[in-house]
């Protein structure tokens, strides 16, 4: 009888630990979520600057620079997607191109910021439409 109880306890513990392990393995890395969360933060900050009519280059540039730097992490964050989907890589490159153009413009007024936000949103939407 004692052996049967030990076997049942062992089976229950094994099932519980296996369930916990499978859940942890299915979660994957937080890296992709982090990259997108930080990009969303900077994009939201640019949107807020435009809505608040605070459109100075000193306030805009840091967000554009941060987004541009972070955009180089898109493919590594979504490595399996980048390896198997050429369109995903093109979309990420398009976002970098848009950010480069906005940085080169030296945005310092609300009209240009609105255009910039629209261009960045379009680049993001092009990818999210297919891969989100």
Short mmCIF file of C-alpha atoms in Angstrom, two decimals:
data_model
loop_
_atom_site.label_atom_id
_atom_site.label_comp_id
_atom_site.label_asym_id
_atom_site.label_seq_id
_atom_site.Cartn_x
_atom_site.Cartn_y
_atom_site.Cartn_z
CA UNK A 1 0.00 0.00 0.00
CA UNK A 2 2.84 2.36 0.91
CA UNK A 3 4.53 1.73 -2.44
CA UNK A 4 1.33 2.57 -4.28
CA UNK A 5 1.09 5.90 -2.43
CA UNK A 6 4.72 6.72 -3.30
CA UNK A 7 4.11 5.87 -6.94
CA UNK A 8 1.00 8.09 -7.05
CA UNK A 9 2.87 10.96 -5.37
CA UNK A 10 5.72 10.54 -7.86
CA UNK A 11 3.35 10.54 -10.83
CA UNK A 12 1.52 13.61 -9.53
CA UNK A 13 4.78 15.48 -8.91
CA UNK A 14 6.08 14.49 -12.35
CA UNK A 15 2.91 15.67 -14.06
CA UNK A 16 2.98 18.96 -12.16
CA UNK A 17 6.65 19.64 -12.94
CA UNK A 18 6.17 18.69 -16.60
CA UNK A 19 3.23 21.09 -16.85
CA UNK A 20 5.26 23.92 -15.31
CA UNK A 21 8.20 23.23 -17.63
CA UNK A 22 6.02 23.14 -20.74
CA UNK A 23 4.40 26.44 -19.79
CA UNK A 24 7.79 28.09 -19.26
CA UNK A 25 9.17 26.77 -22.56
CA UNK A 26 6.12 27.92 -24.52
CA UNK A 27 6.46 31.49 -23.26
CA UNK A 28 9.62 32.15 -25.24
CA UNK A 29 11.84 35.17 -24.84
CA UNK A 30 10.74 38.58 -23.63
CA UNK A 31 13.12 40.23 -26.10
CA UNK A 32 10.58 40.65 -28.96
CA UNK A 33 7.96 42.08 -26.59
CA UNK A 34 10.55 44.42 -25.12
CA UNK A 35 11.68 45.73 -28.50
CA UNK A 36 8.10 46.45 -29.54
CA UNK A 37 7.20 47.97 -26.16
CA UNK A 38 10.10 50.43 -26.26
CA UNK A 39 9.36 51.32 -29.90
CA UNK A 40 5.71 51.92 -28.93
CA UNK A 41 6.82 54.13 -26.04
CA UNK A 42 8.89 56.39 -28.30
CA UNK A 43 6.22 56.47 -31.00
CA UNK A 44 3.63 57.39 -28.36
CA UNK A 45 5.91 60.15 -27.09
CA UNK A 46 6.19 61.59 -30.61
CA UNK A 47 2.42 61.46 -30.95
CA UNK A 48 2.01 63.25 -27.63
CA UNK A 49 4.48 65.95 -28.63
CA UNK A 50 2.48 66.55 -31.81
CA UNK A 51 -0.83 66.69 -29.93
CA UNK A 52 0.60 69.02 -27.28
CA UNK A 53 2.14 71.34 -29.92
CA UNK A 54 5.59 70.82 -28.42
CA UNK A 55 7.45 70.40 -31.68
CA UNK A 56 11.03 71.43 -31.03
CA UNK A 57 13.90 69.47 -32.44
CA UNK A 58 15.34 69.07 -28.96
CA UNK A 59 12.26 67.13 -27.88
CA UNK A 60 11.70 65.21 -31.13
CA UNK A 61 15.22 64.04 -32.01
CA UNK A 62 15.87 61.85 -28.95
CA UNK A 63 12.77 59.76 -29.70
CA UNK A 64 13.63 59.41 -33.39
CA UNK A 65 17.22 58.47 -32.54
CA UNK A 66 16.08 55.89 -29.99
CA UNK A 67 13.62 54.38 -32.46
CA UNK A 68 16.30 54.23 -35.14
CA UNK A 69 18.80 52.53 -32.87
CA UNK A 70 16.22 50.08 -31.60
CA UNK A 71 15.05 49.29 -35.14
CA UNK A 72 18.30 47.39 -35.70
CA UNK A 73 17.10 44.90 -33.05
CA UNK A 74 13.92 43.96 -34.91
CA UNK A 75 15.41 41.10 -36.92
CA UNK A 76 17.41 39.64 -34.00
CA UNK A 77 14.33 39.87 -31.77
CA UNK A 78 12.23 38.00 -34.32
CA UNK A 79 15.01 35.78 -35.64
CA UNK A 80 12.90 32.85 -36.85
CA UNK A 81 10.59 35.22 -38.70
CA UNK A 82 13.51 37.17 -40.18
CA UNK A 83 15.15 33.93 -41.34
CA UNK A 84 12.03 32.60 -43.05
CA UNK A 85 10.20 35.72 -44.30
CA UNK A 86 12.03 38.08 -46.70
CA UNK A 87 9.08 40.49 -46.57
CA UNK A 88 9.54 40.85 -42.81
CA UNK A 89 13.16 41.87 -43.37
CA UNK A 90 12.07 44.36 -46.06
CA UNK A 91 9.49 45.85 -43.70
CA UNK A 92 12.10 46.31 -40.99
CA UNK A 93 14.46 47.91 -43.52
CA UNK A 94 11.65 50.22 -44.65
CA UNK A 95 11.12 51.37 -41.06
CA UNK A 96 14.84 52.15 -40.77
CA UNK A 97 14.72 54.05 -44.07
CA UNK A 98 11.74 56.11 -42.88
CA UNK A 99 13.46 56.88 -39.58
CA UNK A 100 16.67 57.84 -41.40
CA UNK A 101 14.73 60.24 -43.62
CA UNK A 102 12.99 61.81 -40.64
CA UNK A 103 16.30 62.24 -38.80
CA UNK A 104 17.91 63.76 -41.90
CA UNK A 105 15.10 66.33 -42.16
CA UNK A 106 15.86 67.73 -38.73
CA UNK A 107 12.22 68.10 -37.74
CA UNK A 108 11.49 71.20 -35.67
CA UNK A 109 7.85 72.11 -36.34
CA UNK A 110 4.46 70.49 -35.81
CA UNK A 111 3.57 70.11 -39.48
CA UNK A 112 6.75 68.12 -40.16
CA UNK A 113 6.26 66.12 -36.96
CA UNK A 114 2.72 65.17 -38.02
CA UNK A 115 4.05 64.00 -41.40
CA UNK A 116 6.84 62.12 -39.65
CA UNK A 117 4.47 60.38 -37.26
CA UNK A 118 2.25 59.40 -40.18
CA UNK A 119 5.20 57.96 -42.13
CA UNK A 120 6.46 55.99 -39.14
CA UNK A 121 2.95 54.70 -38.40
CA UNK A 122 2.57 53.55 -42.00
CA UNK A 123 5.90 51.68 -41.87
CA UNK A 124 4.89 50.00 -38.61
CA UNK A 125 1.41 49.17 -39.90
CA UNK A 126 2.84 47.58 -43.05
CA UNK A 127 4.63 45.02 -40.91
CA UNK A 128 1.97 44.60 -38.21
CA UNK A 129 -0.68 43.97 -40.85
CA UNK A 130 1.15 40.81 -41.93
CA UNK A 131 3.02 39.66 -38.82
CA UNK A 132 1.31 40.79 -35.64
#
